[in-house]
Amino acid sequence: TDLLLRKLPFARLVREIATPLYQMGSEGDNWRWQSGAIQALQEATEAFLVNLFMDANLCAIHAKRVTIQVKDIQLARRLRAAWGNPV
């Protein structure tokens, strides 16, 4: 399926998050990212978020609401952890 997030902003986000990691290394060199690696990270990230929001939506529906609230996402994450998915 098509990706939901634009590729360039996501790639910038990955680099921003990774910057402190490679700055902590002894060499201090910047990492190079293969486009396939960024794409794999984006696909995994989007799949995780879509499933999390689907679970949160079920929590909101169970509470007889149509709008997802922060507490729905928190509950979905707690339920996932209880079933062996730590995130």
PDB file of C-alpha atoms in Angstrom, residues 2-84:
ATOM      1  CA  ASP A   2       0.984   3.627  -0.271  1.00  0.00           C
ATOM      2  CA  LEU A   3       2.747   5.373   2.558  1.00  0.00           C
ATOM      3  CA  LEU A   4       0.803   7.895   4.617  1.00  0.00           C
ATOM      4  CA  LEU A   5       3.687  10.156   5.632  1.00  0.00           C
ATOM      5  CA  ARG A   6       5.751  12.092   3.127  1.00  0.00           C
ATOM      6  CA  LYS A   7       9.176  10.552   2.576  1.00  0.00           C
ATOM      7  CA  LEU A   8      11.420  13.605   2.940  1.00  0.00           C
ATOM      8  CA  PRO A   9      10.067  14.844   6.308  1.00  0.00           C
ATOM      9  CA  PHE A  10      10.221  11.292   7.650  1.00  0.00           C
ATOM     10  CA  ALA A  11      13.829  10.900   6.481  1.00  0.00           C
ATOM     11  CA  ARG A  12      14.703  14.193   8.204  1.00  0.00           C
ATOM     12  CA  LEU A  13      13.080  12.939  11.397  1.00  0.00           C
ATOM     13  CA  VAL A  14      15.089   9.703  11.277  1.00  0.00           C
ATOM     14  CA  ARG A  15      18.309  11.656  10.814  1.00  0.00           C
ATOM     15  CA  GLU A  16      17.380  14.043  13.639  1.00  0.00           C
ATOM     16  CA  ILE A  17      16.724  11.156  16.016  1.00  0.00           C
ATOM     17  CA  ALA A  18      19.892   9.329  14.951  1.00  0.00           C
ATOM     18  CA  THR A  19      22.185  12.374  15.256  1.00  0.00           C
ATOM     19  CA  PRO A  20      22.770  12.073  19.034  1.00  0.00           C
ATOM     20  CA  LEU A  21      23.495   8.368  18.601  1.00  0.00           C
ATOM     21  CA  TYR A  22      26.357   8.792  16.204  1.00  0.00           C
ATOM     22  CA  GLN A  23      27.649  11.882  18.018  1.00  0.00           C
ATOM     23  CA  MET A  24      28.117   9.705  21.114  1.00  0.00           C
ATOM     24  CA  GLY A  25      30.393   7.393  19.127  1.00  0.00           C
ATOM     25  CA  SER A  26      34.145   7.817  19.294  1.00  0.00           C
ATOM     26  CA  GLU A  27      34.550   8.576  15.602  1.00  0.00           C
ATOM     27  CA  GLY A  28      31.931  11.306  15.370  1.00  0.00           C
ATOM     28  CA  ASP A  29      31.282  10.559  11.689  1.00  0.00           C
ATOM     29  CA  ASN A  30      27.837  11.083  10.218  1.00  0.00           C
ATOM     30  CA  TRP A  31      25.991   7.978   9.170  1.00  0.00           C
ATOM     31  CA  ARG A  32      24.789   7.464   5.639  1.00  0.00           C
ATOM     32  CA  TRP A  33      21.320   6.054   5.177  1.00  0.00           C
ATOM     33  CA  GLN A  34      20.308   3.807   2.312  1.00  0.00           C
ATOM     34  CA  SER A  35      16.942   4.707   0.835  1.00  0.00           C
ATOM     35  CA  GLY A  36      15.762   1.143   1.462  1.00  0.00           C
ATOM     36  CA  ALA A  37      16.600   1.474   5.157  1.00  0.00           C
ATOM     37  CA  ILE A  38      14.596   4.696   5.470  1.00  0.00           C
ATOM     38  CA  GLN A  39      11.708   3.084   3.587  1.00  0.00           C
ATOM     39  CA  ALA A  40      11.766   0.020   5.864  1.00  0.00           C
ATOM     40  CA  LEU A  41      11.744   2.254   8.952  1.00  0.00           C
ATOM     41  CA  GLN A  42       8.867   4.280   7.533  1.00  0.00           C
ATOM     42  CA  GLU A  43       6.796   1.211   6.673  1.00  0.00           C
ATOM     43  CA  ALA A  44       7.353  -0.279  10.132  1.00  0.00           C
ATOM     44  CA  THR A  45       6.563   3.048  11.818  1.00  0.00           C
ATOM     45  CA  GLU A  46       3.372   3.544   9.858  1.00  0.00           C
ATOM     46  CA  ALA A  47       2.218  -0.028  10.480  1.00  0.00           C
ATOM     47  CA  PHE A  48       2.846   0.404  14.212  1.00  0.00           C
ATOM     48  CA  LEU A  49       0.969   3.724  14.356  1.00  0.00           C
ATOM     49  CA  VAL A  50      -1.980   2.513  12.274  1.00  0.00           C
ATOM     50  CA  ASN A  51      -2.416  -0.539  14.506  1.00  0.00           C
ATOM     51  CA  LEU A  52      -2.057   1.565  17.658  1.00  0.00           C
ATOM     52  CA  PHE A  53      -4.729   3.986  16.451  1.00  0.00           C
ATOM     53  CA  MET A  54      -7.003   1.084  15.473  1.00  0.00           C
ATOM     54  CA  ASP A  55      -6.683  -0.294  19.012  1.00  0.00           C
ATOM     55  CA  ALA A  56      -7.215   3.172  20.491  1.00  0.00           C
ATOM     56  CA  ASN A  57     -10.315   3.584  18.333  1.00  0.00           C
ATOM     57  CA  LEU A  58     -11.711   0.335  19.740  1.00  0.00           C
ATOM     58  CA  CYS A  59     -11.080   1.687  23.247  1.00  0.00           C
ATOM     59  CA  ALA A  60     -12.951   4.892  22.385  1.00  0.00           C
ATOM     60  CA  ILE A  61     -15.854   2.945  20.878  1.00  0.00           C
ATOM     61  CA  HIS A  62     -16.009   0.766  23.995  1.00  0.00           C
ATOM     62  CA  ALA A  63     -16.304   3.969  26.059  1.00  0.00           C
ATOM     63  CA  LYS A  64     -19.169   5.041  23.757  1.00  0.00           C
ATOM     64  CA  ARG A  65     -17.155   7.856  22.206  1.00  0.00           C
ATOM     65  CA  VAL A  66     -16.334   8.579  18.590  1.00  0.00           C
ATOM     66  CA  THR A  67     -13.228  10.677  19.243  1.00  0.00           C
ATOM     67  CA  ILE A  68      -9.940   9.129  20.313  1.00  0.00           C
ATOM     68  CA  GLN A  69      -8.468  10.670  23.436  1.00  0.00           C
ATOM     69  CA  VAL A  70      -5.004  10.371  24.958  1.00  0.00           C
ATOM     70  CA  LYS A  71      -6.362   7.935  27.529  1.00  0.00           C
ATOM     71  CA  ASP A  72      -7.468   5.619  24.698  1.00  0.00           C
ATOM     72  CA  ILE A  73      -3.927   5.466  23.317  1.00  0.00           C
ATOM     73  CA  GLN A  74      -2.557   4.905  26.817  1.00  0.00           C
ATOM     74  CA  LEU A  75      -5.038   2.085  27.427  1.00  0.00           C
ATOM     75  CA  ALA A  76      -4.266   0.484  24.068  1.00  0.00           C
ATOM     76  CA  ARG A  77      -0.554   0.515  24.928  1.00  0.00           C
ATOM     77  CA  ARG A  78      -1.233  -0.989  28.373  1.00  0.00           C
ATOM     78  CA  LEU A  79      -3.366  -3.737  26.851  1.00  0.00           C
ATOM     79  CA  ARG A  80      -0.673  -4.503  24.299  1.00  0.00           C
ATOM     80  CA  ALA A  81       1.906  -4.771  27.089  1.00  0.00           C
ATOM     81  CA  ALA A  82      -0.359  -7.121  29.041  1.00  0.00           C
ATOM     82  CA  TRP A  83      -0.528  -9.426  26.011  1.00  0.00           C
ATOM     83  CA  GLY A  84       3.223  -9.539  25.526  1.00  0.00           C
TER      84      GLY A  84
END
